[in-house]
Amino acid sequence: MRLAHRLLISHALLTAALLGAAAFSVVAIVRMTSLLTEVREEQLGGVIKEEAVHQAAWGVEVAARQGLFACEHSPQEVPAAAATLKQRVSHLDALLKRHGPATQPLLLRAAEGFKTYANHILAGDTCERLQNAALRNERLYLAEQLTDAWINTTLALHSAIRQREKRAHDIGSSAIAVGLTLGALAVVAAWAVARWVAQGVTRPLGQLSALAHRVGDGNFAALPAVSGPSEIRALWADLDRMRGRLSELDQLKDAFVASASHDLRTPLARLRTAIGLLADGTTGPLTTQQQRVVELARVACEREIRLVTALLDLTRVQAGKAVRRDEGCRLDDLIERAVEEVNELAEERGTELVVLAEGTTPPASLDAALVERSLVSLMTNAVRVSSPGSASTSPARSPRAARTASRGRGPGWRCATKAPACPRMRARASSSPSSRARWAPPTRMAWGWDCRWRSG
């Protein structure tokens, strides 16, 4: 899966969670709006109709009281009061015909009673009937019924509103609970998806980094496959191609070194034989000056032969061939031969080699050539980096192992590589006021590490 697809999945998941929460909120709002519409259309619509009937019936009651007042105090206003009462009865009759079926029974009975009462008043002597005690009590009873009916209507409206309010509260609580749940799930999903995407990228990148370090350390073995996005796998493929090319170049280098060493070894051996014949006087006596020149040639030839031998040993070690175990080798003898080989270089640089031996080492089974070459490399490095002074190498005894140490006075160096690039080697870094530039260990030191690692 490509990295873009992983990111698309992570963003789509979070977007889906947010859209789900938004959709549930919209549904909750729609349900609340429908409740408000239901209250307005059903409850308030019925109340408005009943209110019109109530007002018309109450208008009849008010007109009857006004007519009673006119009969008692202003007889000349009685005809006008009777006309008003008749008009209001007609209005009430029209409303009852229009809204009668939708009116509650108690209010409907009270309104019908006021209608019958008014028609009875208008059918005879208005003042006489208005002042009749029985009819007056009937009017008061109808007014009480009308008031009770309106109170019942108000209570019913309040009850319906409370029910809708409770339903709206439940809907809001559900929306909040679902929103919080979706929010928590979105947070958990975001964390899980982010972790999944991060691990899908960082883990293979870490593996690629380790593989790159391994290739940089000179290990050109086949790289294990790395899983992850296609971009990571493409990077691994490029790294593997680079590793293969470096391995080919390394093999070509080793083949060239081995071929050149073999090609140089034969003429150098003949040259050493010829110089030996000259030095022995086989070709005739030599003067003192000629002997000095022959000795210089012998020393130079031996140095070149040692260099070719070192290259051949290095080729054998890097080829992974088995270490040759020589029985009965003593580390003291190898150190003496190494000191003899490096002593000339030490004299040229004004450095004295001192061997400090703590007892003698027992015979051991080891590759004498590789161990000697490693010791020569270590001491040569110490001599090269030391200022005029002294460098020493000493073997130390222990019940189960022997250890050599090379110490010198110089700018020192720092091991820039990590284990196992220099396994079983410890180097102490020192500083010198006269040396400000960083110094890297020469090829001889790296060759010594390789020999020591492969020889165990």
PDB file of N, CA and C in Angstrom, residues 139-224:
ATOM      1  N   ARG A 139     -76.808  32.225  35.249  1.00  0.00           N
ATOM      2  CA  ARG A 139     -75.725  32.952  34.566  1.00  0.00           C
ATOM      3  C   ARG A 139     -74.425  32.822  35.343  1.00  0.00           C
ATOM      4  N   LEU A 140     -74.497  32.947  36.663  1.00  0.00           N
ATOM      5  CA  LEU A 140     -73.268  32.821  37.462  1.00  0.00           C
ATOM      6  C   LEU A 140     -72.672  31.405  37.366  1.00  0.00           C
ATOM      7  N   TYR A 141     -73.572  30.392  37.330  1.00  0.00           N
ATOM      8  CA  TYR A 141     -73.098  29.010  37.219  1.00  0.00           C
ATOM      9  C   TYR A 141     -72.418  28.779  35.871  1.00  0.00           C
ATOM     10  N   LEU A 142     -73.021  29.346  34.807  1.00  0.00           N
ATOM     11  CA  LEU A 142     -72.412  29.213  33.483  1.00  0.00           C
ATOM     12  C   LEU A 142     -71.058  29.930  33.414  1.00  0.00           C
ATOM     13  N   ALA A 143     -70.964  31.095  34.081  1.00  0.00           N
ATOM     14  CA  ALA A 143     -69.687  31.814  34.107  1.00  0.00           C
ATOM     15  C   ALA A 143     -68.613  30.994  34.827  1.00  0.00           C
ATOM     16  N   GLU A 144     -69.023  30.319  35.919  1.00  0.00           N
ATOM     17  CA  GLU A 144     -68.072  29.468  36.645  1.00  0.00           C
ATOM     18  C   GLU A 144     -67.613  28.298  35.776  1.00  0.00           C
ATOM     19  N   GLN A 145     -68.569  27.692  35.046  1.00  0.00           N
ATOM     20  CA  GLN A 145     -68.207  26.603  34.137  1.00  0.00           C
ATOM     21  C   GLN A 145     -67.258  27.082  33.030  1.00  0.00           C
ATOM     22  N   LEU A 146     -67.531  28.281  32.528  1.00  0.00           N
ATOM     23  CA  LEU A 146     -66.676  28.833  31.472  1.00  0.00           C
ATOM     24  C   LEU A 146     -65.251  29.049  31.984  1.00  0.00           C
ATOM     25  N   THR A 147     -65.152  29.547  33.233  1.00  0.00           N
ATOM     26  CA  THR A 147     -63.820  29.758  33.822  1.00  0.00           C
ATOM     27  C   THR A 147     -63.097  28.432  34.031  1.00  0.00           C
ATOM     28  N   ASP A 148     -63.828  27.429  34.553  1.00  0.00           N
ATOM     29  CA  ASP A 148     -63.203  26.117  34.756  1.00  0.00           C
ATOM     30  C   ASP A 148     -62.751  25.491  33.433  1.00  0.00           C
ATOM     31  N   ALA A 149     -63.571  25.688  32.402  1.00  0.00           N
ATOM     32  CA  ALA A 149     -63.204  25.133  31.095  1.00  0.00           C
ATOM     33  C   ALA A 149     -61.915  25.766  30.566  1.00  0.00           C
ATOM     34  N   TRP A 150     -61.801  27.081  30.742  1.00  0.00           N
ATOM     35  CA  TRP A 150     -60.568  27.743  30.264  1.00  0.00           C
ATOM     36  C   TRP A 150     -59.350  27.323  31.086  1.00  0.00           C
ATOM     37  N   ILE A 151     -59.563  27.124  32.383  1.00  0.00           N
ATOM     38  CA  ILE A 151     -58.455  26.637  33.225  1.00  0.00           C
ATOM     39  C   ILE A 151     -58.008  25.254  32.759  1.00  0.00           C
ATOM     40  N   ASN A 152     -58.980  24.390  32.440  1.00  0.00           N
ATOM     41  CA  ASN A 152     -58.626  23.061  31.944  1.00  0.00           C
ATOM     42  C   ASN A 152     -57.866  23.133  30.621  1.00  0.00           C
ATOM     43  N   THR A 153     -58.302  24.056  29.778  1.00  0.00           N
ATOM     44  CA  THR A 153     -57.590  24.223  28.500  1.00  0.00           C
ATOM     45  C   THR A 153     -56.149  24.658  28.720  1.00  0.00           C
ATOM     46  N   THR A 154     -55.957  25.605  29.650  1.00  0.00           N
ATOM     47  CA  THR A 154     -54.593  26.076  29.949  1.00  0.00           C
ATOM     48  C   THR A 154     -53.737  24.959  30.532  1.00  0.00           C
ATOM     49  N   LEU A 155     -54.327  24.186  31.452  1.00  0.00           N
ATOM     50  CA  LEU A 155     -53.572  23.072  32.042  1.00  0.00           C
ATOM     51  C   LEU A 155     -53.213  22.021  30.994  1.00  0.00           C
ATOM     52  N   ALA A 156     -54.135  21.732  30.094  1.00  0.00           N
ATOM     53  CA  ALA A 156     -53.839  20.767  29.029  1.00  0.00           C
ATOM     54  C   ALA A 156     -52.713  21.259  28.125  1.00  0.00           C
ATOM     55  N   LEU A 157     -52.742  22.577  27.853  1.00  0.00           N
ATOM     56  CA  LEU A 157     -51.665  23.148  27.036  1.00  0.00           C
ATOM     57  C   LEU A 157     -50.324  23.040  27.747  1.00  0.00           C
ATOM     58  N   HIS A 158     -50.306  23.356  29.045  1.00  0.00           N
ATOM     59  CA  HIS A 158     -49.058  23.257  29.809  1.00  0.00           C
ATOM     60  C   HIS A 158     -48.561  21.816  29.857  1.00  0.00           C
ATOM     61  N   SER A 159     -49.484  20.867  30.043  1.00  0.00           N
ATOM     62  CA  SER A 159     -49.084  19.457  30.082  1.00  0.00           C
ATOM     63  C   SER A 159     -48.489  19.009  28.749  1.00  0.00           C
ATOM     64  N   ALA A 160     -49.109  19.413  27.645  1.00  0.00           N
ATOM     65  CA  ALA A 160     -48.575  19.044  26.330  1.00  0.00           C
ATOM     66  C   ALA A 160     -47.202  19.658  26.091  1.00  0.00           C
ATOM     67  N   ILE A 161     -47.043  20.912  26.541  1.00  0.00           N
ATOM     68  CA  ILE A 161     -45.739  21.573  26.362  1.00  0.00           C
ATOM     69  C   ILE A 161     -44.672  20.872  27.194  1.00  0.00           C
ATOM     70  N   ARG A 162     -45.025  20.464  28.436  1.00  0.00           N
ATOM     71  CA  ARG A 162     -44.052  19.763  29.272  1.00  0.00           C
ATOM     72  C   ARG A 162     -43.661  18.415  28.655  1.00  0.00           C
ATOM     73  N   GLN A 163     -44.629  17.719  28.080  1.00  0.00           N
ATOM     74  CA  GLN A 163     -44.311  16.452  27.433  1.00  0.00           C
ATOM     75  C   GLN A 163     -43.366  16.651  26.253  1.00  0.00           C
ATOM     76  N   ARG A 164     -43.645  17.653  25.443  1.00  0.00           N
ATOM     77  CA  ARG A 164     -42.762  17.929  24.314  1.00  0.00           C
ATOM     78  C   ARG A 164     -41.377  18.375  24.798  1.00  0.00           C
ATOM     79  N   GLU A 165     -41.383  19.146  25.879  1.00  0.00           N
ATOM     80  CA  GLU A 165     -40.109  19.597  26.431  1.00  0.00           C
ATOM     81  C   GLU A 165     -39.283  18.410  26.926  1.00  0.00           C
ATOM     82  N   LYS A 166     -39.941  17.447  27.572  1.00  0.00           N
ATOM     83  CA  LYS A 166     -39.233  16.252  28.041  1.00  0.00           C
ATOM     84  C   LYS A 166     -38.681  15.460  26.864  1.00  0.00           C
ATOM     85  N   ARG A 167     -39.483  15.310  25.819  1.00  0.00           N
ATOM     86  CA  ARG A 167     -39.000  14.599  24.639  1.00  0.00           C
ATOM     87  C   ARG A 167     -37.827  15.330  23.991  1.00  0.00           C
ATOM     88  N   ALA A 168     -37.915  16.652  23.926  1.00  0.00           N
ATOM     89  CA  ALA A 168     -36.802  17.428  23.370  1.00  0.00           C
ATOM     90  C   ALA A 168     -35.550  17.288  24.238  1.00  0.00           C
ATOM     91  N   HIS A 169     -35.735  17.281  25.573  1.00  0.00           N
ATOM     92  CA  HIS A 169     -34.599  17.093  26.476  1.00  0.00           C
ATOM     93  C   HIS A 169     -33.963  15.725  26.277  1.00  0.00           C
ATOM     94  N   ASP A 170     -34.795  14.691  26.106  1.00  0.00           N
ATOM     95  CA  ASP A 170     -34.257  13.351  25.861  1.00  0.00           C
ATOM     96  C   ASP A 170     -33.483  13.300  24.547  1.00  0.00           C
ATOM     97  N   ILE A 171     -34.043  13.958  23.535  1.00  0.00           N
ATOM     98  CA  ILE A 171     -33.339  13.984  22.244  1.00  0.00           C
ATOM     99  C   ILE A 171     -31.998  14.702  22.375  1.00  0.00           C
ATOM    100  N   GLY A 172     -31.992  15.843  23.089  1.00  0.00           N
ATOM    101  CA  GLY A 172     -30.738  16.571  23.279  1.00  0.00           C
ATOM    102  C   GLY A 172     -29.722  15.761  24.067  1.00  0.00           C
ATOM    103  N   SER A 173     -30.189  15.070  25.131  1.00  0.00           N
ATOM    104  CA  SER A 173     -29.272  14.235  25.918  1.00  0.00           C
ATOM    105  C   SER A 173     -28.690  13.109  25.069  1.00  0.00           C
ATOM    106  N   SER A 174     -29.549  12.494  24.256  1.00  0.00           N
ATOM    107  CA  SER A 174     -29.056  11.429  23.373  1.00  0.00           C
ATOM    108  C   SER A 174     -28.032  11.968  22.381  1.00  0.00           C
ATOM    109  N   ALA A 175     -28.313  13.156  21.846  1.00  0.00           N
ATOM    110  CA  ALA A 175     -27.367  13.746  20.888  1.00  0.00           C
ATOM    111  C   ALA A 175     -26.024  14.040  21.555  1.00  0.00           C
ATOM    112  N   ILE A 176     -26.074  14.559  22.800  1.00  0.00           N
ATOM    113  CA  ILE A 176     -24.823  14.848  23.510  1.00  0.00           C
ATOM    114  C   ILE A 176     -24.061  13.561  23.799  1.00  0.00           C
ATOM    115  N   ALA A 177     -24.786  12.520  24.271  1.00  0.00           N
ATOM    116  CA  ALA A 177     -24.120  11.247  24.580  1.00  0.00           C
ATOM    117  C   ALA A 177     -23.490  10.633  23.334  1.00  0.00           C
ATOM    118  N   VAL A 178     -24.261  10.634  22.239  1.00  0.00           N
ATOM    119  CA  VAL A 178     -23.718  10.067  21.001  1.00  0.00           C
ATOM    120  C   VAL A 178     -22.548  10.906  20.490  1.00  0.00           C
ATOM    121  N   GLY A 179     -22.664  12.232  20.619  1.00  0.00           N
ATOM    122  CA  GLY A 179     -21.566  13.090  20.185  1.00  0.00           C
ATOM    123  C   GLY A 179     -20.298  12.838  20.983  1.00  0.00           C
ATOM    124  N   LEU A 180     -20.442  12.709  22.330  1.00  0.00           N
ATOM    125  CA  LEU A 180     -19.269  12.414  23.155  1.00  0.00           C
ATOM    126  C   LEU A 180     -18.683  11.047  22.817  1.00  0.00           C
ATOM    127  N   THR A 181     -19.576  10.073  22.598  1.00  0.00           N
ATOM    128  CA  THR A 181     -19.086   8.738  22.236  1.00  0.00           C
ATOM    129  C   THR A 181     -18.332   8.759  20.913  1.00  0.00           C
ATOM    130  N   LEU A 182     -18.942   9.428  19.917  1.00  0.00           N
ATOM    131  CA  LEU A 182     -18.259   9.522  18.624  1.00  0.00           C
ATOM    132  C   LEU A 182     -16.952  10.303  18.742  1.00  0.00           C
ATOM    133  N   GLY A 183     -16.943  11.343  19.598  1.00  0.00           N
ATOM    134  CA  GLY A 183     -15.704  12.090  19.795  1.00  0.00           C
ATOM    135  C   GLY A 183     -14.612  11.228  20.407  1.00  0.00           C
ATOM    136  N   ALA A 184     -14.995  10.435  21.446  1.00  0.00           N
ATOM    137  CA  ALA A 184     -14.009   9.539  22.058  1.00  0.00           C
ATOM    138  C   ALA A 184     -13.516   8.499  21.058  1.00  0.00           C
ATOM    139  N   LEU A 185     -14.465   7.939  20.293  1.00  0.00           N
ATOM    140  CA  LEU A 185     -14.062   6.967  19.273  1.00  0.00           C
ATOM    141  C   LEU A 185     -13.168   7.609  18.215  1.00  0.00           C
ATOM    142  N   ALA A 186     -13.470   8.868  17.870  1.00  0.00           N
ATOM    143  CA  ALA A 186     -12.632   9.557  16.882  1.00  0.00           C
ATOM    144  C   ALA A 186     -11.218   9.768  17.415  1.00  0.00           C
ATOM    145  N   VAL A 187     -11.109  10.123  18.723  1.00  0.00           N
ATOM    146  CA  VAL A 187      -9.779  10.309  19.317  1.00  0.00           C
ATOM    147  C   VAL A 187      -9.007   8.993  19.317  1.00  0.00           C
ATOM    148  N   VAL A 188      -9.687   7.911  19.754  1.00  0.00           N
ATOM    149  CA  VAL A 188      -9.025   6.600  19.769  1.00  0.00           C
ATOM    150  C   VAL A 188      -8.645   6.173  18.352  1.00  0.00           C
ATOM    151  N   ALA A 189      -9.565   6.387  17.413  1.00  0.00           N
ATOM    152  CA  ALA A 189      -9.269   6.018  16.028  1.00  0.00           C
ATOM    153  C   ALA A 189      -8.116   6.849  15.468  1.00  0.00           C
ATOM    154  N   ALA A 190      -8.094   8.150  15.817  1.00  0.00           N
ATOM    155  CA  ALA A 190      -6.993   8.996  15.341  1.00  0.00           C
ATOM    156  C   ALA A 190      -5.661   8.509  15.894  1.00  0.00           C
ATOM    157  N   TRP A 191      -5.650   8.158  17.201  1.00  0.00           N
ATOM    158  CA  TRP A 191      -4.411   7.649  17.799  1.00  0.00           C
ATOM    159  C   TRP A 191      -3.992   6.333  17.147  1.00  0.00           C
ATOM    160  N   ALA A 192      -4.964   5.427  16.962  1.00  0.00           N
ATOM    161  CA  ALA A 192      -4.636   4.121  16.372  1.00  0.00           C
ATOM    162  C   ALA A 192      -4.146   4.270  14.931  1.00  0.00           C
ATOM    163  N   VAL A 193      -4.841   5.106  14.159  1.00  0.00           N
ATOM    164  CA  VAL A 193      -4.444   5.276  12.754  1.00  0.00           C
ATOM    165  C   VAL A 193      -3.092   5.975  12.658  1.00  0.00           C
ATOM    166  N   ALA A 194      -2.880   7.001  13.510  1.00  0.00           N
ATOM    167  CA  ALA A 194      -1.582   7.687  13.496  1.00  0.00           C
ATOM    168  C   ALA A 194      -0.453   6.726  13.875  1.00  0.00           C
ATOM    169  N   ARG A 195      -0.705   5.884  14.880  1.00  0.00           N
ATOM    170  CA  ARG A 195       0.305   4.903  15.271  1.00  0.00           C
ATOM    171  C   ARG A 195       0.561   3.907  14.142  1.00  0.00           C
ATOM    172  N   TRP A 196      -0.520   3.476  13.492  1.00  0.00           N
ATOM    173  CA  TRP A 196      -0.372   2.527  12.388  1.00  0.00           C
ATOM    174  C   TRP A 196       0.427   3.136  11.244  1.00  0.00           C
ATOM    175  N   VAL A 197       0.086   4.375  10.881  1.00  0.00           N
ATOM    176  CA  VAL A 197       0.808   5.034   9.786  1.00  0.00           C
ATOM    177  C   VAL A 197       2.261   5.282  10.175  1.00  0.00           C
ATOM    178  N   ALA A 198       2.473   5.741  11.438  1.00  0.00           N
ATOM    179  CA  ALA A 198       3.841   6.030  11.874  1.00  0.00           C
ATOM    180  C   ALA A 198       4.691   4.763  11.902  1.00  0.00           C
ATOM    181  N   GLN A 199       4.138   3.681  12.476  1.00  0.00           N
ATOM    182  CA  GLN A 199       4.899   2.437  12.510  1.00  0.00           C
ATOM    183  C   GLN A 199       5.134   1.884  11.113  1.00  0.00           C
ATOM    184  N   GLY A 200       4.164   2.078  10.229  1.00  0.00           N
ATOM    185  CA  GLY A 200       4.346   1.598   8.863  1.00  0.00           C
ATOM    186  C   GLY A 200       5.436   2.335   8.113  1.00  0.00           C
ATOM    187  N   VAL A 201       5.845   3.515   8.628  1.00  0.00           N
ATOM    188  CA  VAL A 201       6.892   4.292   7.964  1.00  0.00           C
ATOM    189  C   VAL A 201       8.192   4.267   8.767  1.00  0.00           C
ATOM    190  N   THR A 202       8.096   4.525  10.091  1.00  0.00           N
ATOM    191  CA  THR A 202       9.313   4.630  10.899  1.00  0.00           C
ATOM    192  C   THR A 202      10.018   3.288  11.064  1.00  0.00           C
ATOM    193  N   ARG A 203       9.240   2.202  11.230  1.00  0.00           N
ATOM    194  CA  ARG A 203       9.885   0.896  11.427  1.00  0.00           C
ATOM    195  C   ARG A 203      10.703   0.479  10.209  1.00  0.00           C
ATOM    196  N   PRO A 204      10.135   0.497   8.985  1.00  0.00           N
ATOM    197  CA  PRO A 204      10.985   0.149   7.835  1.00  0.00           C
ATOM    198  C   PRO A 204      12.109   1.147   7.595  1.00  0.00           C
ATOM    199  N   LEU A 205      11.881   2.430   7.942  1.00  0.00           N
ATOM    200  CA  LEU A 205      12.975   3.399   7.803  1.00  0.00           C
ATOM    201  C   LEU A 205      14.112   3.067   8.762  1.00  0.00           C
ATOM    202  N   GLY A 206      13.762   2.661   9.994  1.00  0.00           N
ATOM    203  CA  GLY A 206      14.799   2.240  10.932  1.00  0.00           C
ATOM    204  C   GLY A 206      15.554   1.021  10.424  1.00  0.00           C
ATOM    205  N   GLN A 207      14.829   0.065   9.836  1.00  0.00           N
ATOM    206  CA  GLN A 207      15.493  -1.102   9.264  1.00  0.00           C
ATOM    207  C   GLN A 207      16.406  -0.702   8.108  1.00  0.00           C
ATOM    208  N   LEU A 208      15.928   0.226   7.268  1.00  0.00           N
ATOM    209  CA  LEU A 208      16.774   0.696   6.165  1.00  0.00           C
ATOM    210  C   LEU A 208      18.013   1.407   6.686  1.00  0.00           C
ATOM    211  N   SER A 209      17.848   2.194   7.768  1.00  0.00           N
ATOM    212  CA  SER A 209      19.007   2.873   8.346  1.00  0.00           C
ATOM    213  C   SER A 209      20.035   1.869   8.854  1.00  0.00           C
ATOM    214  N   ALA A 210      19.553   0.820   9.547  1.00  0.00           N
ATOM    215  CA  ALA A 210      20.480  -0.211  10.032  1.00  0.00           C
ATOM    216  C   ALA A 210      21.170  -0.924   8.865  1.00  0.00           C
ATOM    217  N   LEU A 211      20.413  -1.212   7.807  1.00  0.00           N
ATOM    218  CA  LEU A 211      21.012  -1.863   6.642  1.00  0.00           C
ATOM    219  C   LEU A 211      22.027  -0.955   5.959  1.00  0.00           C
ATOM    220  N   ALA A 212      21.716   0.351   5.898  1.00  0.00           N
ATOM    221  CA  ALA A 212      22.666   1.290   5.291  1.00  0.00           C
ATOM    222  C   ALA A 212      23.952   1.361   6.106  1.00  0.00           C
ATOM    223  N   HIS A 213      23.830   1.366   7.453  1.00  0.00           N
ATOM    224  CA  HIS A 213      25.027   1.344   8.297  1.00  0.00           C
ATOM    225  C   HIS A 213      25.825   0.054   8.072  1.00  0.00           C
ATOM    226  N   ARG A 214      25.109  -1.055   7.909  1.00  0.00           N
ATOM    227  CA  ARG A 214      25.804  -2.326   7.682  1.00  0.00           C
ATOM    228  C   ARG A 214      26.579  -2.293   6.372  1.00  0.00           C
ATOM    229  N   VAL A 215      25.949  -1.749   5.324  1.00  0.00           N
ATOM    230  CA  VAL A 215      26.654  -1.629   4.046  1.00  0.00           C
ATOM    231  C   VAL A 215      27.825  -0.665   4.176  1.00  0.00           C
ATOM    232  N   GLY A 216      27.604   0.439   4.927  1.00  0.00           N
ATOM    233  CA  GLY A 216      28.693   1.386   5.120  1.00  0.00           C
ATOM    234  C   GLY A 216      29.864   0.800   5.881  1.00  0.00           C
ATOM    235  N   ASP A 217      29.593  -0.187   6.753  1.00  0.00           N
ATOM    236  CA  ASP A 217      30.669  -0.845   7.500  1.00  0.00           C
ATOM    237  C   ASP A 217      31.392  -1.897   6.675  1.00  0.00           C
ATOM    238  N   GLY A 218      30.957  -2.101   5.429  1.00  0.00           N
ATOM    239  CA  GLY A 218      31.651  -3.038   4.558  1.00  0.00           C
ATOM    240  C   GLY A 218      31.049  -4.415   4.497  1.00  0.00           C
ATOM    241  N   ASN A 219      29.879  -4.600   5.107  1.00  0.00           N
ATOM    242  CA  ASN A 219      29.210  -5.901   5.041  1.00  0.00           C
ATOM    243  C   ASN A 219      28.276  -5.890   3.838  1.00  0.00           C
ATOM    244  N   PHE A 220      28.664  -6.595   2.789  1.00  0.00           N
ATOM    245  CA  PHE A 220      27.909  -6.585   1.542  1.00  0.00           C
ATOM    246  C   PHE A 220      27.061  -7.841   1.364  1.00  0.00           C
ATOM    247  N   ALA A 221      26.686  -8.482   2.472  1.00  0.00           N
ATOM    248  CA  ALA A 221      25.810  -9.651   2.372  1.00  0.00           C
ATOM    249  C   ALA A 221      24.432  -9.215   1.882  1.00  0.00           C
ATOM    250  N   ALA A 222      23.648 -10.194   1.411  1.00  0.00           N
ATOM    251  CA  ALA A 222      22.318  -9.879   0.876  1.00  0.00           C
ATOM    252  C   ALA A 222      21.453  -9.229   1.949  1.00  0.00           C
ATOM    253  N   LEU A 223      20.704  -8.201   1.562  1.00  0.00           N
ATOM    254  CA  LEU A 223      19.864  -7.465   2.501  1.00  0.00           C
ATOM    255  C   LEU A 223      18.532  -8.176   2.680  1.00  0.00           C
ATOM    256  N   PRO A 224      18.065  -8.307   3.923  1.00  0.00           N
ATOM    257  CA  PRO A 224      16.724  -8.879   4.128  1.00  0.00           C
ATOM    258  C   PRO A 224      15.653  -7.930   3.616  1.00  0.00           C
TER     259      PRO A 224
END
